[in-house]
Amino acid sequence: MVGRHVIQAVFCLLIIFIVQGTSYPVECDNLLDSRVIQREFIVYSGESSHIDKNSSKSEPDQDTVIIARNPLNRIIYSVLVYCIPVLCGVLSYKLSKYFMQLSKSFGVDFHKKEKVKLPESIGLASAISFVFGIFLFSLFFPNHKESLLIFSNTVILNTLLGYVDDTVELSWSCKFLFPALSILPLFITYTGSTYMCIPLYGIVNLGWLLYVFLFALGVYFTNAINILSGINGVECGQVLVLSGMISLDRCLFSDEKSLLSGLMGFSLFMSSFGLFLWNKYPARCFVGDVFCYFSGSSLLCIGLFGGFIKTLFLFLFPQLFNFVFSMPQLMKIIPCPRHRMPSVIYTESSDALIVPSVVSLESKFLKSRIVYGVIKLYRILGLISYTEGNGRVEVSNFTILNAILVRTGPIHEETLFKIYCTMQFIVCALVILAKCYFYSYSWGS
């Protein structure tokens, strides 16, 4: 049922992109401007012409003009571009199946009664297909080739970091430190403006603080997906919602980079969807940390390239809430186990139900004002469970999935997945509606 709705959404987005692209094939606002035509289009004869952007005397060759002015050629060119995301999805699905057959690393699905071993780190297939898509886009968008290749370096470095984490199990401190190294290509090559437009305030020059901001975003985005995991399909599910809403946002609020950034978001959607078909409940593979790091860094690169990082940051509000909610455990104020995924119980009918996982600590720890204050605050907000006895205290782990389970009680794993993805979708939809209202208010004024 979920897969059918996702496929319908894919076709809707593809139709929107194709309709938009036949009017603006490759970011061109004026297709009859010879300078724009020759600068943006690849000549099908196999040779690309290079002219001075500021030169009004240079004329495009005949092949280029035919491509720009002939409606049939424009449609063919657009269809070729929009086939790249579909190719990413097919490649992701096929590579996932291939890696599952070759994998020698297996993990146990603790939420199933049979405790079946499943191949791990299959998210590598999704990462390879997405990077392959970026390389193809660099051929169709030569003006952005340098930016695309820099972003691909960042994605590849984070993919490598995720694969290392799956292999040697890095500590949480390393997970915060190493992402800073992966975004060095962005730091070194960034030559853009340091000004930022803040709604209802104006334009602010951040200066060197922009690089601090980029560093914080790099660490946050890389770990946001990884921290919110633990049940079948939830890692892919949240990326599907985010990348799908990115594509929709770029269609609604278009600018000079909206087409390419929207296509990159759609490619991430398709790459994740090919993997999701294997990872959805009941999962036949685990995506691993490699998918979490790759997808988080990909979202960051798409947001930076398209210039809608504030919108993307709001899209990730559930991840931000989960990140802030988890900080007491990540900072070791409260004991933090290696895996904080929900636990499972079995009913008389042998159905597996998901319940909050707990961490145990001695009652003497409550004498600390910080520990006592944190637990008391979360109990008042109804975010954690709390039991006390025999000189020990048990509290549920500080994750949004466990918080949902505290509110709902024991539920099926697939139900928990649907609840969270619905929450993610509602948040993204509210952000887009708020942008529509803000833009309409600004235009009205």
CSV table of C-alpha atoms in Angstrom, one decimal:
chain,number,residue,atom,x,y,z
A,1,MET,CA,0.0,0.0,0.0
A,2,VAL,CA,2.8,2.5,0.9
A,3,GLY,CA,4.8,1.6,-2.1
A,4,ARG,CA,1.8,2.2,-4.4
A,5,HIS,CA,1.2,5.7,-3.0
A,6,VAL,CA,4.9,6.5,-3.3
A,7,ILE,CA,5.0,5.4,-7.0
A,8,GLN,CA,1.9,7.6,-7.7
A,9,ALA,CA,3.7,10.6,-6.0
A,10,VAL,CA,6.8,9.9,-8.2
A,11,PHE,CA,4.8,10.1,-11.4
A,12,CYS,CA,3.1,13.3,-10.3
A,13,LEU,CA,6.5,14.9,-9.5
A,14,LEU,CA,7.9,13.7,-12.8
A,15,ILE,CA,5.0,15.1,-14.8
A,16,ILE,CA,5.4,18.5,-13.0
A,17,PHE,CA,9.1,18.5,-13.8
A,18,ILE,CA,8.7,17.6,-17.4
A,19,VAL,CA,6.0,20.3,-17.9
A,20,GLN,CA,8.2,22.9,-16.2
A,21,GLY,CA,11.3,21.7,-18.1
A,22,THR,CA,9.7,22.0,-21.6
A,23,SER,CA,9.2,25.6,-20.9
A,24,TYR,CA,12.6,26.2,-19.1
A,25,PRO,CA,14.8,23.3,-20.2
A,26,VAL,CA,18.0,24.2,-18.4
A,27,GLU,CA,17.4,27.2,-16.2
A,28,CYS,CA,17.0,29.5,-19.2
A,29,ASP,CA,14.6,32.4,-18.7
A,30,ASN,CA,14.9,33.6,-22.3
A,31,LEU,CA,15.6,30.8,-24.7
A,32,LEU,CA,16.0,33.1,-27.7
A,33,ASP,CA,18.9,35.0,-26.1
A,34,SER,CA,21.8,33.6,-28.1
A,35,ARG,CA,24.3,34.2,-25.2
A,36,VAL,CA,22.1,32.2,-22.8
A,37,ILE,CA,21.5,29.5,-25.3
A,38,GLN,CA,25.1,28.9,-26.2
A,39,ARG,CA,26.2,29.1,-22.5
A,40,GLU,CA,23.6,26.6,-21.2
A,41,PHE,CA,23.0,24.0,-23.9
A,42,ILE,CA,25.3,21.1,-24.9
A,43,VAL,CA,25.5,20.9,-28.7
A,44,TYR,CA,24.2,17.5,-29.8
A,45,SER,CA,26.8,17.4,-32.6
A,46,GLY,CA,29.3,16.6,-29.8
A,47,GLU,CA,31.1,19.9,-29.6
A,48,SER,CA,30.2,22.6,-27.1
A,49,SER,CA,30.8,26.2,-28.0
A,50,HIS,CA,32.4,28.6,-25.4
A,51,ILE,CA,31.8,32.3,-25.7
A,52,ASP,CA,32.1,35.3,-23.4
A,53,LYS,CA,29.0,35.8,-21.3
A,54,ASN,CA,29.3,39.6,-21.7
A,55,SER,CA,29.8,39.5,-25.4
A,56,SER,CA,26.9,40.5,-27.6
A,57,LYS,CA,28.7,39.9,-30.9
A,58,SER,CA,29.2,36.2,-30.5
A,59,GLU,CA,26.6,34.1,-32.3
A,60,PRO,CA,25.6,30.5,-31.5
A,61,ASP,CA,26.2,27.8,-34.0
A,62,GLN,CA,23.3,26.4,-36.0
A,63,ASP,CA,22.9,23.2,-34.0
A,64,THR,CA,22.5,25.1,-30.8
A,65,VAL,CA,19.8,27.3,-32.1
A,66,ILE,CA,17.9,24.3,-33.5
A,67,ILE,CA,18.0,22.6,-30.0
A,68,ALA,CA,16.7,25.7,-28.3
A,69,ARG,CA,14.0,26.7,-30.8
A,70,ASN,CA,12.7,23.3,-31.9
A,71,PRO,CA,10.0,22.2,-29.5
A,72,LEU,CA,10.6,18.5,-30.2
A,73,ASN,CA,14.3,18.9,-29.4
A,74,ARG,CA,13.5,20.7,-26.2
A,75,ILE,CA,11.2,17.9,-25.1
A,76,ILE,CA,13.8,15.3,-26.0
A,77,TYR,CA,16.4,17.2,-24.0
A,78,SER,CA,14.1,17.6,-21.1
A,79,VAL,CA,13.1,14.0,-21.0
A,80,LEU,CA,16.8,12.9,-21.1
A,81,VAL,CA,17.5,15.1,-18.1
A,82,TYR,CA,14.4,13.9,-16.1
A,83,CYS,CA,15.3,10.3,-16.9
A,84,ILE,CA,18.4,10.6,-14.7
A,85,PRO,CA,16.4,10.4,-11.3
A,86,VAL,CA,14.6,7.4,-12.7
A,87,LEU,CA,17.9,5.8,-13.6
A,88,CYS,CA,19.1,6.5,-10.1
A,89,GLY,CA,16.2,4.6,-8.7
A,90,VAL,CA,16.6,1.6,-10.9
A,91,LEU,CA,20.3,1.5,-10.2
A,92,SER,CA,19.7,1.7,-6.5
A,93,TYR,CA,17.3,-1.1,-6.5
A,94,LYS,CA,19.5,-3.4,-8.6
A,95,LEU,CA,22.7,-2.6,-6.7
A,96,SER,CA,20.9,-3.2,-3.4
A,97,LYS,CA,19.9,-6.7,-4.5
A,98,TYR,CA,23.4,-7.3,-5.8
A,99,PHE,CA,25.1,-6.2,-2.5
A,100,MET,CA,22.6,-8.2,-0.5
A,101,GLN,CA,23.8,-11.3,-2.3
A,102,LEU,CA,27.5,-10.5,-1.8
A,103,SER,CA,27.3,-9.1,1.8
A,104,LYS,CA,29.4,-10.9,4.4
A,105,SER,CA,28.3,-8.6,7.2
A,106,PHE,CA,24.9,-9.4,8.9
A,107,GLY,CA,22.9,-8.0,11.7
A,108,VAL,CA,19.9,-9.3,13.7
A,109,ASP,CA,16.5,-7.8,13.5
A,110,PHE,CA,15.7,-7.7,17.2
A,111,HIS,CA,12.1,-6.6,16.5
A,112,LYS,CA,11.2,-10.0,14.9
A,113,LYS,CA,10.5,-13.2,16.9
A,114,GLU,CA,12.6,-15.3,14.5
A,115,LYS,CA,15.7,-13.0,14.9
A,116,VAL,CA,16.6,-13.4,11.3
A,117,LYS,CA,20.0,-12.2,10.2
A,118,LEU,CA,19.9,-9.5,7.5
A,119,PRO,CA,22.7,-8.1,5.3
A,120,GLU,CA,24.1,-4.7,6.6
A,121,SER,CA,25.4,-1.5,5.0
A,122,ILE,CA,23.2,-1.9,1.9
A,123,GLY,CA,22.7,1.9,1.9
A,124,LEU,CA,26.0,2.0,-0.1
A,125,ALA,CA,24.0,1.1,-3.2
A,126,SER,CA,21.8,4.2,-2.8
A,127,ALA,CA,24.9,6.4,-2.3
A,128,ILE,CA,26.6,5.0,-5.4
A,129,SER,CA,23.5,5.6,-7.5
A,130,PHE,CA,23.0,9.2,-6.3
A,131,VAL,CA,26.6,10.1,-6.9
A,132,PHE,CA,26.3,8.6,-10.4
A,133,GLY,CA,23.3,10.9,-10.9
A,134,ILE,CA,25.4,13.9,-9.9
A,135,PHE,CA,28.0,13.0,-12.5
A,136,LEU,CA,25.4,12.8,-15.2
A,137,PHE,CA,23.9,16.1,-14.2
A,138,SER,CA,27.3,17.7,-14.6
A,139,LEU,CA,27.2,16.8,-18.3
A,140,PHE,CA,23.8,18.4,-18.8
A,141,PHE,CA,24.6,21.5,-16.7
A,142,PRO,CA,28.2,22.4,-17.6
A,143,ASN,CA,27.9,25.8,-15.9
A,144,HIS,CA,27.5,24.1,-12.5
A,145,LYS,CA,30.0,21.3,-13.1
A,146,GLU,CA,32.5,22.5,-10.6
A,147,SER,CA,29.8,22.9,-7.8
A,148,LEU,CA,28.4,19.5,-8.5
A,149,LEU,CA,31.8,17.8,-8.4
A,150,ILE,CA,32.6,19.5,-5.1
A,151,PHE,CA,29.3,18.4,-3.6
A,152,SER,CA,30.0,14.9,-4.9
A,153,ASN,CA,33.3,14.9,-3.0
A,154,THR,CA,31.5,15.8,0.2
A,155,VAL,CA,28.9,13.1,-0.3
A,156,ILE,CA,31.6,10.5,-1.1
A,157,LEU,CA,33.6,11.4,2.0
A,158,ASN,CA,30.5,11.1,4.2
A,159,THR,CA,29.7,7.8,2.6
A,160,LEU,CA,33.2,6.5,3.4
A,161,LEU,CA,32.7,7.7,7.0
A,162,GLY,CA,29.4,5.8,7.3
A,163,TYR,CA,31.0,2.7,5.9
A,164,VAL,CA,33.9,3.0,8.5
A,165,ASP,CA,31.3,3.5,11.2
A,166,ASP,CA,29.5,0.3,10.2
A,167,THR,CA,32.8,-1.6,10.2
A,168,VAL,CA,34.5,-0.4,13.4
A,169,GLU,CA,31.6,1.2,15.3
A,170,LEU,CA,32.8,4.8,16.0
A,171,SER,CA,32.0,6.5,19.3
A,172,TRP,CA,29.5,9.3,19.4
A,173,SER,CA,32.4,11.8,19.9
A,174,CYS,CA,34.0,10.7,16.6
A,175,LYS,CA,30.6,10.9,14.9
A,176,PHE,CA,30.6,14.6,15.8
A,177,LEU,CA,34.2,15.3,14.8
A,178,PHE,CA,34.7,13.4,11.6
A,179,PRO,CA,31.8,15.1,9.6
A,180,ALA,CA,33.8,18.3,10.0
A,181,LEU,CA,36.5,16.8,7.8
A,182,SER,CA,34.1,15.7,5.1
A,183,ILE,CA,32.8,19.3,4.6
A,184,LEU,CA,36.3,20.7,4.1
A,185,PRO,CA,35.8,20.8,0.3
A,186,LEU,CA,32.9,23.1,0.8
A,187,PHE,CA,34.9,25.4,3.1
A,188,ILE,CA,37.9,25.5,0.9
A,189,THR,CA,36.1,26.2,-2.4
A,190,TYR,CA,33.3,28.5,-1.0
A,191,THR,CA,33.5,31.9,-2.7
A,192,GLY,CA,29.9,33.0,-2.4
A,193,SER,CA,28.4,35.8,-0.4
A,194,THR,CA,28.5,35.9,3.4
A,195,TYR,CA,25.2,37.8,3.5
A,196,MET,CA,22.0,36.1,4.7
A,197,CYS,CA,18.4,37.2,4.4
A,198,ILE,CA,16.5,36.7,7.6
A,199,PRO,CA,12.7,36.9,7.3
A,200,LEU,CA,11.1,39.9,9.0
A,201,TYR,CA,14.5,41.3,9.9
A,202,GLY,CA,16.5,42.0,6.7
A,203,ILE,CA,19.9,41.2,5.3
A,204,VAL,CA,22.8,40.4,7.7
A,205,ASN,CA,26.5,40.0,6.9
A,206,LEU,CA,27.6,37.0,8.9
A,207,GLY,CA,31.3,37.3,7.8
A,208,TRP,CA,33.4,34.5,9.3
A,209,LEU,CA,30.4,33.4,11.3
A,210,LEU,CA,29.1,31.9,8.1
A,211,TYR,CA,31.8,29.3,8.2
A,212,VAL,CA,31.0,28.4,11.8
A,213,PHE,CA,27.4,28.1,10.7
A,214,LEU,CA,28.4,25.8,7.8
A,215,PHE,CA,30.5,23.7,10.2
A,216,ALA,CA,27.5,23.3,12.6
A,217,LEU,CA,25.2,22.5,9.7
A,218,GLY,CA,27.7,19.9,8.4
A,219,VAL,CA,27.8,18.1,11.8
A,220,TYR,CA,24.0,18.4,12.3
A,221,PHE,CA,22.9,17.2,8.9
A,222,THR,CA,25.3,14.3,8.9
A,223,ASN,CA,24.1,12.9,12.2
A,224,ALA,CA,20.4,14.0,12.0
A,225,ILE,CA,19.2,10.9,10.1
A,226,ASN,CA,21.6,8.6,12.0
A,227,ILE,CA,20.3,9.5,15.4
A,228,LEU,CA,16.7,9.0,14.3
A,229,SER,CA,16.7,5.3,13.4
A,230,GLY,CA,16.0,1.9,14.8
A,231,ILE,CA,13.0,0.4,13.1
A,232,ASN,CA,12.4,-1.0,9.6
A,233,GLY,CA,12.2,1.7,6.9
A,234,VAL,CA,12.4,4.8,9.1
A,235,GLU,CA,15.8,6.0,7.8
A,236,CYS,CA,14.7,5.7,4.2
A,237,GLY,CA,11.2,6.9,5.0
A,238,GLN,CA,12.3,10.2,6.4
A,239,VAL,CA,14.6,10.8,3.5
A,240,LEU,CA,11.8,10.0,1.1
A,241,VAL,CA,9.5,12.6,2.7
A,242,LEU,CA,12.3,15.2,2.9
A,243,SER,CA,13.6,14.8,-0.7
A,244,GLY,CA,10.0,14.6,-2.1
A,245,MET,CA,9.1,17.9,-0.3
A,246,ILE,CA,12.3,19.5,-1.6
A,247,SER,CA,11.3,18.7,-5.1
A,248,LEU,CA,7.8,20.1,-4.5
A,249,ASP,CA,9.2,23.2,-2.9
A,250,ARG,CA,11.5,23.8,-5.9
A,251,CYS,CA,8.6,23.5,-8.2
A,252,LEU,CA,6.5,26.0,-6.2
A,253,PHE,CA,9.3,28.6,-5.5
A,254,SER,CA,11.4,28.5,-8.6
A,255,ASP,CA,14.5,30.6,-9.2
A,256,GLU,CA,17.6,30.3,-11.4
A,257,LYS,CA,18.8,27.1,-9.5
A,258,SER,CA,15.5,25.6,-8.7
A,259,LEU,CA,15.4,23.2,-11.6
A,260,LEU,CA,18.8,21.6,-10.9
A,261,SER,CA,18.3,21.5,-7.1
A,262,GLY,CA,14.8,20.0,-7.6
A,263,LEU,CA,16.2,17.4,-9.9
A,264,MET,CA,18.9,16.6,-7.3
A,265,GLY,CA,16.2,16.2,-4.7
A,266,PHE,CA,14.2,14.0,-7.0
A,267,SER,CA,17.3,11.9,-7.6
A,268,LEU,CA,17.9,11.5,-3.9
A,269,PHE,CA,14.2,10.5,-3.6
A,270,MET,CA,14.5,7.8,-6.3
A,271,SER,CA,17.9,6.5,-4.9
A,272,SER,CA,16.3,6.2,-1.5
A,273,PHE,CA,13.1,4.6,-2.9
A,274,GLY,CA,15.1,1.9,-4.7
A,275,LEU,CA,16.6,1.0,-1.3
A,276,PHE,CA,13.3,1.5,0.6
A,277,LEU,CA,11.7,-1.4,-1.3
A,278,TRP,CA,14.2,-3.7,0.3
A,279,ASN,CA,14.2,-2.0,3.7
A,280,LYS,CA,10.5,-1.4,4.4
A,281,TYR,CA,8.7,-3.7,6.9
A,282,PRO,CA,9.4,-6.5,7.0
A,283,ALA,CA,13.0,-5.6,6.1
A,284,ARG,CA,15.2,-7.8,4.0
A,285,CYS,CA,18.3,-5.7,4.6
A,286,PHE,CA,19.7,-3.0,6.9
A,287,VAL,CA,20.7,0.4,5.3
A,288,GLY,CA,23.5,0.9,7.9
A,289,ASP,CA,25.1,4.2,9.0
A,290,VAL,CA,26.5,4.6,5.5
A,291,PHE,CA,23.0,5.5,4.2
A,292,CYS,CA,22.4,7.9,7.2
A,293,TYR,CA,25.6,9.8,6.6
A,294,PHE,CA,25.3,9.9,2.8
A,295,SER,CA,21.6,11.1,2.9
A,296,GLY,CA,22.3,13.7,5.5
A,297,SER,CA,25.2,15.2,3.6
A,298,SER,CA,23.3,15.0,0.4
A,299,LEU,CA,20.4,17.1,1.9
A,300,LEU,CA,22.9,19.7,3.1
A,301,CYS,CA,24.6,19.9,-0.4
A,302,ILE,CA,21.2,20.3,-2.2
A,303,GLY,CA,20.1,23.0,0.3
A,304,LEU,CA,23.4,24.9,-0.1
A,305,PHE,CA,23.4,24.7,-3.9
A,306,GLY,CA,19.7,25.7,-4.2
A,307,GLY,CA,20.0,28.5,-1.6
A,308,PHE,CA,17.1,27.3,0.5
A,309,ILE,CA,19.0,26.1,3.5
A,310,LYS,CA,16.6,27.9,5.9
A,311,THR,CA,13.6,26.0,4.4
A,312,LEU,CA,15.5,22.7,4.6
A,313,PHE,CA,16.4,23.4,8.2
A,314,LEU,CA,12.7,23.9,9.0
A,315,PHE,CA,11.9,20.6,7.1
A,316,LEU,CA,14.2,18.8,9.5
A,317,PHE,CA,12.4,20.1,12.7
A,318,PRO,CA,11.6,16.6,13.9
A,319,GLN,CA,15.3,15.7,13.5
A,320,LEU,CA,16.3,18.9,15.4
A,321,PHE,CA,13.8,18.0,18.2
A,322,ASN,CA,15.2,14.5,18.3
A,323,PHE,CA,18.8,15.9,18.4
A,324,VAL,CA,18.0,18.4,21.2
A,325,PHE,CA,16.0,15.7,23.1
A,326,SER,CA,18.9,13.3,22.8
A,327,MET,CA,21.6,15.7,24.0
A,328,PRO,CA,21.6,14.7,27.7
A,329,GLN,CA,22.5,11.1,26.6
A,330,LEU,CA,24.9,12.2,23.9
A,331,MET,CA,26.7,14.4,26.4
A,332,LYS,CA,26.8,11.5,28.9
A,333,ILE,CA,24.7,13.3,31.5
A,334,ILE,CA,22.4,10.3,31.3
A,335,PRO,CA,24.0,6.8,30.4
A,336,CYS,CA,23.9,6.3,26.6
A,337,PRO,CA,23.8,2.8,25.3
A,338,ARG,CA,25.3,2.0,21.8
A,339,HIS,CA,21.8,1.4,20.4
A,340,ARG,CA,18.8,3.3,21.7
A,341,MET,CA,16.2,1.7,19.3
A,342,PRO,CA,12.8,0.8,20.8
A,343,SER,CA,12.4,-2.6,22.5
A,344,VAL,CA,9.9,-5.4,21.7
A,345,ILE,CA,7.4,-7.5,23.6
A,346,TYR,CA,5.4,-10.6,22.4
A,347,THR,CA,1.7,-11.0,23.0
A,348,GLU,CA,-0.2,-14.3,23.5
A,349,SER,CA,-0.9,-14.3,19.7
A,350,SER,CA,2.9,-14.1,19.1
A,351,ASP,CA,2.6,-10.7,17.6
A,352,ALA,CA,5.6,-8.5,18.1
A,353,LEU,CA,4.7,-5.0,19.6
A,354,ILE,CA,7.2,-2.2,19.9
A,355,VAL,CA,7.7,-0.5,23.4
A,356,PRO,CA,10.1,2.1,24.6
A,357,SER,CA,13.6,0.9,25.4
A,358,VAL,CA,14.9,1.9,28.8
A,359,VAL,CA,18.2,2.7,30.5
A,360,SER,CA,18.9,1.9,34.1
A,361,LEU,CA,20.8,4.1,36.6
A,362,GLU,CA,21.3,4.0,40.3
A,363,SER,CA,19.0,6.3,42.4
A,364,LYS,CA,22.0,8.1,43.7
A,365,PHE,CA,22.4,9.7,40.3
A,366,LEU,CA,19.2,11.7,40.9
A,367,LYS,CA,21.1,13.6,43.6
A,368,SER,CA,22.8,15.5,40.8
A,369,ARG,CA,20.8,18.6,40.1
A,370,ILE,CA,21.4,18.4,36.4
A,371,VAL,CA,20.2,14.7,36.1
A,372,TYR,CA,17.3,15.4,38.4
A,373,GLY,CA,16.3,18.5,36.4
A,374,VAL,CA,16.5,16.8,33.0
A,375,ILE,CA,14.4,13.8,34.1
A,376,LYS,CA,11.9,16.0,35.9
A,377,LEU,CA,11.5,18.2,32.8
A,378,TYR,CA,11.0,15.3,30.4
A,379,ARG,CA,8.5,13.6,32.8
A,380,ILE,CA,6.5,16.8,33.0
A,381,LEU,CA,6.4,17.0,29.2
A,382,GLY,CA,5.4,13.4,29.0
A,383,LEU,CA,8.4,12.4,26.8
A,384,ILE,CA,9.8,9.6,28.9
A,385,SER,CA,8.6,6.7,31.0
A,386,TYR,CA,9.9,6.5,34.6
A,387,THR,CA,10.0,3.6,37.1
A,388,GLU,CA,11.8,3.4,40.4
A,389,GLY,CA,12.5,0.5,42.7
A,390,ASN,CA,15.3,-1.5,44.5
A,391,GLY,CA,17.6,1.5,44.6
A,392,ARG,CA,17.5,1.9,40.8
A,393,VAL,CA,15.7,4.1,38.3
A,394,GLU,CA,14.6,3.1,34.8
A,395,VAL,CA,13.9,5.8,32.2
A,396,SER,CA,13.1,5.4,28.5
A,397,ASN,CA,15.9,6.4,26.1
A,398,PHE,CA,15.7,9.9,24.9
A,399,THR,CA,14.6,9.5,21.2
A,400,ILE,CA,11.5,10.8,19.4
A,401,LEU,CA,10.5,7.2,18.5
A,402,ASN,CA,10.5,6.2,22.2
A,403,ALA,CA,8.6,9.4,23.1
A,404,ILE,CA,5.9,8.4,20.6
A,405,LEU,CA,5.7,5.0,22.2
A,406,VAL,CA,5.4,6.5,25.6
A,407,ARG,CA,2.3,8.3,24.3
A,408,THR,CA,0.8,5.5,22.3
A,409,GLY,CA,1.7,2.5,24.3
A,410,PRO,CA,2.7,-0.8,22.6
A,411,ILE,CA,2.1,-0.7,18.8
A,412,HIS,CA,3.1,-2.6,15.7
A,413,GLU,CA,6.5,-1.7,14.1
A,414,GLU,CA,4.9,-0.7,10.8
A,415,THR,CA,2.4,1.5,12.7
A,416,LEU,CA,5.2,3.4,14.4
A,417,PHE,CA,6.9,3.9,11.0
A,418,LYS,CA,3.6,5.4,9.6
A,419,ILE,CA,3.1,7.6,12.6
A,420,TYR,CA,6.6,9.1,12.3
A,421,CYS,CA,6.5,9.6,8.5
A,422,THR,CA,3.1,11.3,8.8
A,423,MET,CA,4.6,13.7,11.4
A,424,GLN,CA,7.5,14.4,9.1
A,425,PHE,CA,5.1,15.1,6.2
A,426,ILE,CA,2.9,17.4,8.2
A,427,VAL,CA,5.9,19.4,9.4
A,428,CYS,CA,7.2,19.8,5.8
A,429,ALA,CA,3.7,20.7,4.5
A,430,LEU,CA,3.3,23.4,7.2
A,431,VAL,CA,6.6,24.9,6.2
A,432,ILE,CA,5.6,25.1,2.6
A,433,LEU,CA,2.2,26.6,3.5
A,434,ALA,CA,3.9,29.1,5.7
A,435,LYS,CA,6.2,30.0,2.8
A,436,CYS,CA,3.2,30.4,0.5
A,437,TYR,CA,1.6,32.8,3.0
A,438,PHE,CA,4.8,34.7,3.5
A,439,TYR,CA,5.4,35.2,-0.2
A,440,SER,CA,1.8,36.1,-0.9
A,441,TYR,CA,2.0,38.7,2.0
A,442,SER,CA,5.2,40.1,0.6
A,443,TRP,CA,3.8,40.4,-2.9
A,444,GLY,CA,0.6,42.0,-1.6
A,445,SER,CA,2.6,44.6,0.3
